[in-house]
């Protein structure tokens, strides 16, 4: 097994991990990020098809309240643009009533998307690091605390480091990584009952040549309590030249095949827009329940957002050598991209103070 040395080892090359590594550049220490997947981004995943609108299959929206994310985007010279909702929405309240066009209330809290796709922030952050700092296809299995260092083992590498930061969803960390010594019982109990954001979601999207949903007496904003597609939104590009509809499918369809989900989605959209939906350019989907490096089956039901931002996640462990980070651990905007950024900032300040 190959051995590597680094001052800081970050587990997970998602938004928290990459942002933390970006902040740590200002300190005179070596930083390495390991990622189980063969791609970076974690729960940020934008699917790009040539000459088509980007399809967001992971984290997508931000608001004016997400101040730290907006600051970071400005620093990285990345622009945002307004999410188009329109003045109306297609709404299905129950099975006894047909879909209806309803007026949307005016909303003072605008939603934004990142120009050219959310993946842009991942790529820019990664470009701020050396290629050698990010190691893909590397799954961590254990952390062993020694007197002056820790040994962190993966499927094919062994790292000797001074400090370890996990950005995995806490429940996944608890289920997949062994620690020596064992973590405090109260922390383990909280991790066992921490909800994993996006873990049960199914995101699907279609690209089209024309935005027919922007015509009169229809809408690209869809809310349904009874059909497979529960929420759907316009996802046209910021310059208005490429067009898509993207949103969430009911997670009860996770065991269906991709072809079956496509048929269900098309049947629903066809009932709203007619046969023009059959002329889609591409269909993309991501069943997050199948993403083993994001989630695993809960032992018992966990309520959405449960234990997100818990006070125990604000502490360090194993004599200030292990830190639990990630969007679920943030007291502010847990489960959002803002929470990921705030978590990275919190860990950075802790490490800076220790140094």
PDB file of N, CA, C and O in Angstrom, residues 11 21 23 57-58 61 67 71 85 89 95 135 139 145 147 154 158 213 219 230 232 245 250 263 274 296 306 316 329:
ATOM      1  N   UNK A  11     -11.594  14.683   3.627  1.00  0.00           N
ATOM      2  CA  UNK A  11     -12.334  13.567   3.025  1.00  0.00           C
ATOM      3  C   UNK A  11     -13.556  14.135   2.312  1.00  0.00           C
ATOM      4  O   UNK A  11     -14.469  14.661   2.949  1.00  0.00           O
ATOM      5  N   UNK A  21     -10.298  23.745   1.341  1.00  0.00           N
ATOM      6  CA  UNK A  21      -8.950  23.706   0.778  1.00  0.00           C
ATOM      7  C   UNK A  21      -8.571  25.060   0.188  1.00  0.00           C
ATOM      8  O   UNK A  21      -7.418  25.497   0.297  1.00  0.00           O
ATOM      9  N   UNK A  23      -9.640  28.016   1.261  1.00  0.00           N
ATOM     10  CA  UNK A  23      -9.319  28.896   2.385  1.00  0.00           C
ATOM     11  C   UNK A  23      -7.953  28.549   2.995  1.00  0.00           C
ATOM     12  O   UNK A  23      -7.191  29.430   3.388  1.00  0.00           O
ATOM     13  N   UNK A  57     -28.574  18.343 -11.625  1.00  0.00           N
ATOM     14  CA  UNK A  57     -29.034  17.116 -10.986  1.00  0.00           C
ATOM     15  C   UNK A  57     -28.713  17.085  -9.497  1.00  0.00           C
ATOM     16  O   UNK A  57     -29.003  16.102  -8.816  1.00  0.00           O
ATOM     17  N   UNK A  58     -28.119  18.162  -9.009  1.00  0.00           N
ATOM     18  CA  UNK A  58     -27.820  18.280  -7.586  1.00  0.00           C
ATOM     19  C   UNK A  58     -28.198  19.655  -7.087  1.00  0.00           C
ATOM     20  O   UNK A  58     -29.227  20.211  -7.483  1.00  0.00           O
ATOM     21  N   UNK A  61     -30.184  26.097  -6.283  1.00  0.00           N
ATOM     22  CA  UNK A  61     -30.647  27.455  -6.041  1.00  0.00           C
ATOM     23  C   UNK A  61     -29.959  28.112  -4.854  1.00  0.00           C
ATOM     24  O   UNK A  61     -29.529  27.452  -3.915  1.00  0.00           O
ATOM     25  N   UNK A  67     -25.540  34.822   2.063  1.00  0.00           N
ATOM     26  CA  UNK A  67     -24.562  35.902   1.909  1.00  0.00           C
ATOM     27  C   UNK A  67     -23.136  35.401   1.715  1.00  0.00           C
ATOM     28  O   UNK A  67     -22.375  35.975   0.927  1.00  0.00           O
ATOM     29  N   UNK A  71     -20.756  36.002  -1.519  1.00  0.00           N
ATOM     30  CA  UNK A  71     -19.428  36.622  -1.412  1.00  0.00           C
ATOM     31  C   UNK A  71     -18.373  35.773  -2.111  1.00  0.00           C
ATOM     32  O   UNK A  71     -17.497  36.287  -2.818  1.00  0.00           O
ATOM     33  N   UNK A  85     -39.702  31.949 -12.764  1.00  0.00           N
ATOM     34  CA  UNK A  85     -40.885  31.210 -12.331  1.00  0.00           C
ATOM     35  C   UNK A  85     -42.115  31.574 -13.154  1.00  0.00           C
ATOM     36  O   UNK A  85     -43.013  30.753 -13.332  1.00  0.00           O
ATOM     37  N   UNK A  89     -48.479  29.008 -12.246  1.00  0.00           N
ATOM     38  CA  UNK A  89     -47.942  27.653 -12.094  1.00  0.00           C
ATOM     39  C   UNK A  89     -49.023  26.640 -12.428  1.00  0.00           C
ATOM     40  O   UNK A  89     -50.223  26.903 -12.239  1.00  0.00           O
ATOM     41  N   UNK A  95     -56.231  13.961  -6.761  1.00  0.00           N
ATOM     42  CA  UNK A  95     -56.625  13.137  -7.902  1.00  0.00           C
ATOM     43  C   UNK A  95     -58.021  13.453  -8.416  1.00  0.00           C
ATOM     44  O   UNK A  95     -58.394  13.057  -9.525  1.00  0.00           O
ATOM     45  N   UNK A 135      -7.184  13.618  -4.943  1.00  0.00           N
ATOM     46  CA  UNK A 135      -7.014  12.216  -5.311  1.00  0.00           C
ATOM     47  C   UNK A 135      -8.398  11.587  -5.421  1.00  0.00           C
ATOM     48  O   UNK A 135      -9.124  11.481  -4.425  1.00  0.00           O
ATOM     49  N   UNK A 139     -11.404   5.726  -1.381  1.00  0.00           N
ATOM     50  CA  UNK A 139     -12.431   5.578  -0.357  1.00  0.00           C
ATOM     51  C   UNK A 139     -11.791   5.325   1.001  1.00  0.00           C
ATOM     52  O   UNK A 139     -11.128   4.307   1.203  1.00  0.00           O
ATOM     53  N   UNK A 145      -5.812   7.371  15.434  1.00  0.00           N
ATOM     54  CA  UNK A 145      -5.105   8.465  16.089  1.00  0.00           C
ATOM     55  C   UNK A 145      -3.909   7.913  16.856  1.00  0.00           C
ATOM     56  O   UNK A 145      -4.035   7.047  17.715  1.00  0.00           O
ATOM     57  N   UNK A 147       0.044   9.283  18.691  1.00  0.00           N
ATOM     58  CA  UNK A 147       0.422  10.361  19.606  1.00  0.00           C
ATOM     59  C   UNK A 147       0.576  11.695  18.891  1.00  0.00           C
ATOM     60  O   UNK A 147      -0.005  12.706  19.293  1.00  0.00           O
ATOM     61  N   UNK A 154      -7.224   4.048   3.133  1.00  0.00           N
ATOM     62  CA  UNK A 154      -8.239   3.967   2.089  1.00  0.00           C
ATOM     63  C   UNK A 154      -8.158   2.592   1.448  1.00  0.00           C
ATOM     64  O   UNK A 154      -7.439   1.707   1.920  1.00  0.00           O
ATOM     65  N   UNK A 158      -2.440   4.914   2.064  1.00  0.00           N
ATOM     66  CA  UNK A 158      -2.370   5.166   3.499  1.00  0.00           C
ATOM     67  C   UNK A 158      -1.755   6.549   3.701  1.00  0.00           C
ATOM     68  O   UNK A 158      -0.699   6.855   3.156  1.00  0.00           O
ATOM     69  N   UNK A 213     -43.226  26.302 -22.729  1.00  0.00           N
ATOM     70  CA  UNK A 213     -43.896  26.552 -21.449  1.00  0.00           C
ATOM     71  C   UNK A 213     -43.983  28.038 -21.104  1.00  0.00           C
ATOM     72  O   UNK A 213     -44.630  28.408 -20.142  1.00  0.00           O
ATOM     73  N   UNK A 219     -47.331  27.325 -18.162  1.00  0.00           N
ATOM     74  CA  UNK A 219     -46.241  27.694 -17.264  1.00  0.00           C
ATOM     75  C   UNK A 219     -45.196  26.585 -17.229  1.00  0.00           C
ATOM     76  O   UNK A 219     -45.505  25.413 -17.481  1.00  0.00           O
ATOM     77  N   UNK A 230     -43.095  16.121  -8.938  1.00  0.00           N
ATOM     78  CA  UNK A 230     -43.694  16.909  -7.856  1.00  0.00           C
ATOM     79  C   UNK A 230     -43.413  18.397  -7.995  1.00  0.00           C
ATOM     80  O   UNK A 230     -44.256  19.224  -7.660  1.00  0.00           O
ATOM     81  N   UNK A 232     -41.336  21.129 -10.781  1.00  0.00           N
ATOM     82  CA  UNK A 232     -40.585  21.289 -12.029  1.00  0.00           C
ATOM     83  C   UNK A 232     -40.469  22.763 -12.332  1.00  0.00           C
ATOM     84  O   UNK A 232     -41.396  23.543 -12.056  1.00  0.00           O
ATOM     85  N   UNK A 245     -36.350  21.938 -18.745  1.00  0.00           N
ATOM     86  CA  UNK A 245     -37.223  21.823 -17.585  1.00  0.00           C
ATOM     87  C   UNK A 245     -36.577  20.809 -16.643  1.00  0.00           C
ATOM     88  O   UNK A 245     -36.220  19.702 -17.064  1.00  0.00           O
ATOM     89  N   UNK A 250     -41.115  12.170  -7.459  1.00  0.00           N
ATOM     90  CA  UNK A 250     -41.443  11.498  -6.205  1.00  0.00           C
ATOM     91  C   UNK A 250     -40.450  10.364  -5.955  1.00  0.00           C
ATOM     92  O   UNK A 250     -40.217   9.523  -6.827  1.00  0.00           O
ATOM     93  N   UNK A 263     -40.804   7.463 -19.087  1.00  0.00           N
ATOM     94  CA  UNK A 263     -42.175   7.336 -19.596  1.00  0.00           C
ATOM     95  C   UNK A 263     -43.173   8.029 -18.672  1.00  0.00           C
ATOM     96  O   UNK A 263     -44.081   8.734 -19.137  1.00  0.00           O
ATOM     97  N   UNK A 274     -49.014  18.757 -24.340  1.00  0.00           N
ATOM     98  CA  UNK A 274     -49.263  18.100 -25.604  1.00  0.00           C
ATOM     99  C   UNK A 274     -48.040  17.358 -26.124  1.00  0.00           C
ATOM    100  O   UNK A 274     -47.038  17.181 -25.427  1.00  0.00           O
ATOM    101  N   UNK A 296     -26.571   5.991   2.550  1.00  0.00           N
ATOM    102  CA  UNK A 296     -26.804   4.569   2.739  1.00  0.00           C
ATOM    103  C   UNK A 296     -28.093   4.441   3.535  1.00  0.00           C
ATOM    104  O   UNK A 296     -28.582   5.422   4.096  1.00  0.00           O
ATOM    105  N   UNK A 306     -33.348  16.514  10.360  1.00  0.00           N
ATOM    106  CA  UNK A 306     -33.156  16.163  11.774  1.00  0.00           C
ATOM    107  C   UNK A 306     -31.675  16.126  12.129  1.00  0.00           C
ATOM    108  O   UNK A 306     -30.857  15.508  11.439  1.00  0.00           O
ATOM    109  N   UNK A 316     -14.296  19.769  17.845  1.00  0.00           N
ATOM    110  CA  UNK A 316     -13.296  18.882  17.255  1.00  0.00           C
ATOM    111  C   UNK A 316     -13.148  17.654  18.152  1.00  0.00           C
ATOM    112  O   UNK A 316     -13.540  17.668  19.323  1.00  0.00           O
ATOM    113  N   UNK A 329     -23.810  19.824   8.944  1.00  0.00           N
ATOM    114  CA  UNK A 329     -23.275  20.217  10.250  1.00  0.00           C
ATOM    115  C   UNK A 329     -23.427  21.704  10.528  1.00  0.00           C
ATOM    116  O   UNK A 329     -23.169  22.155  11.644  1.00  0.00           O
TER     117      UNK A 329
END
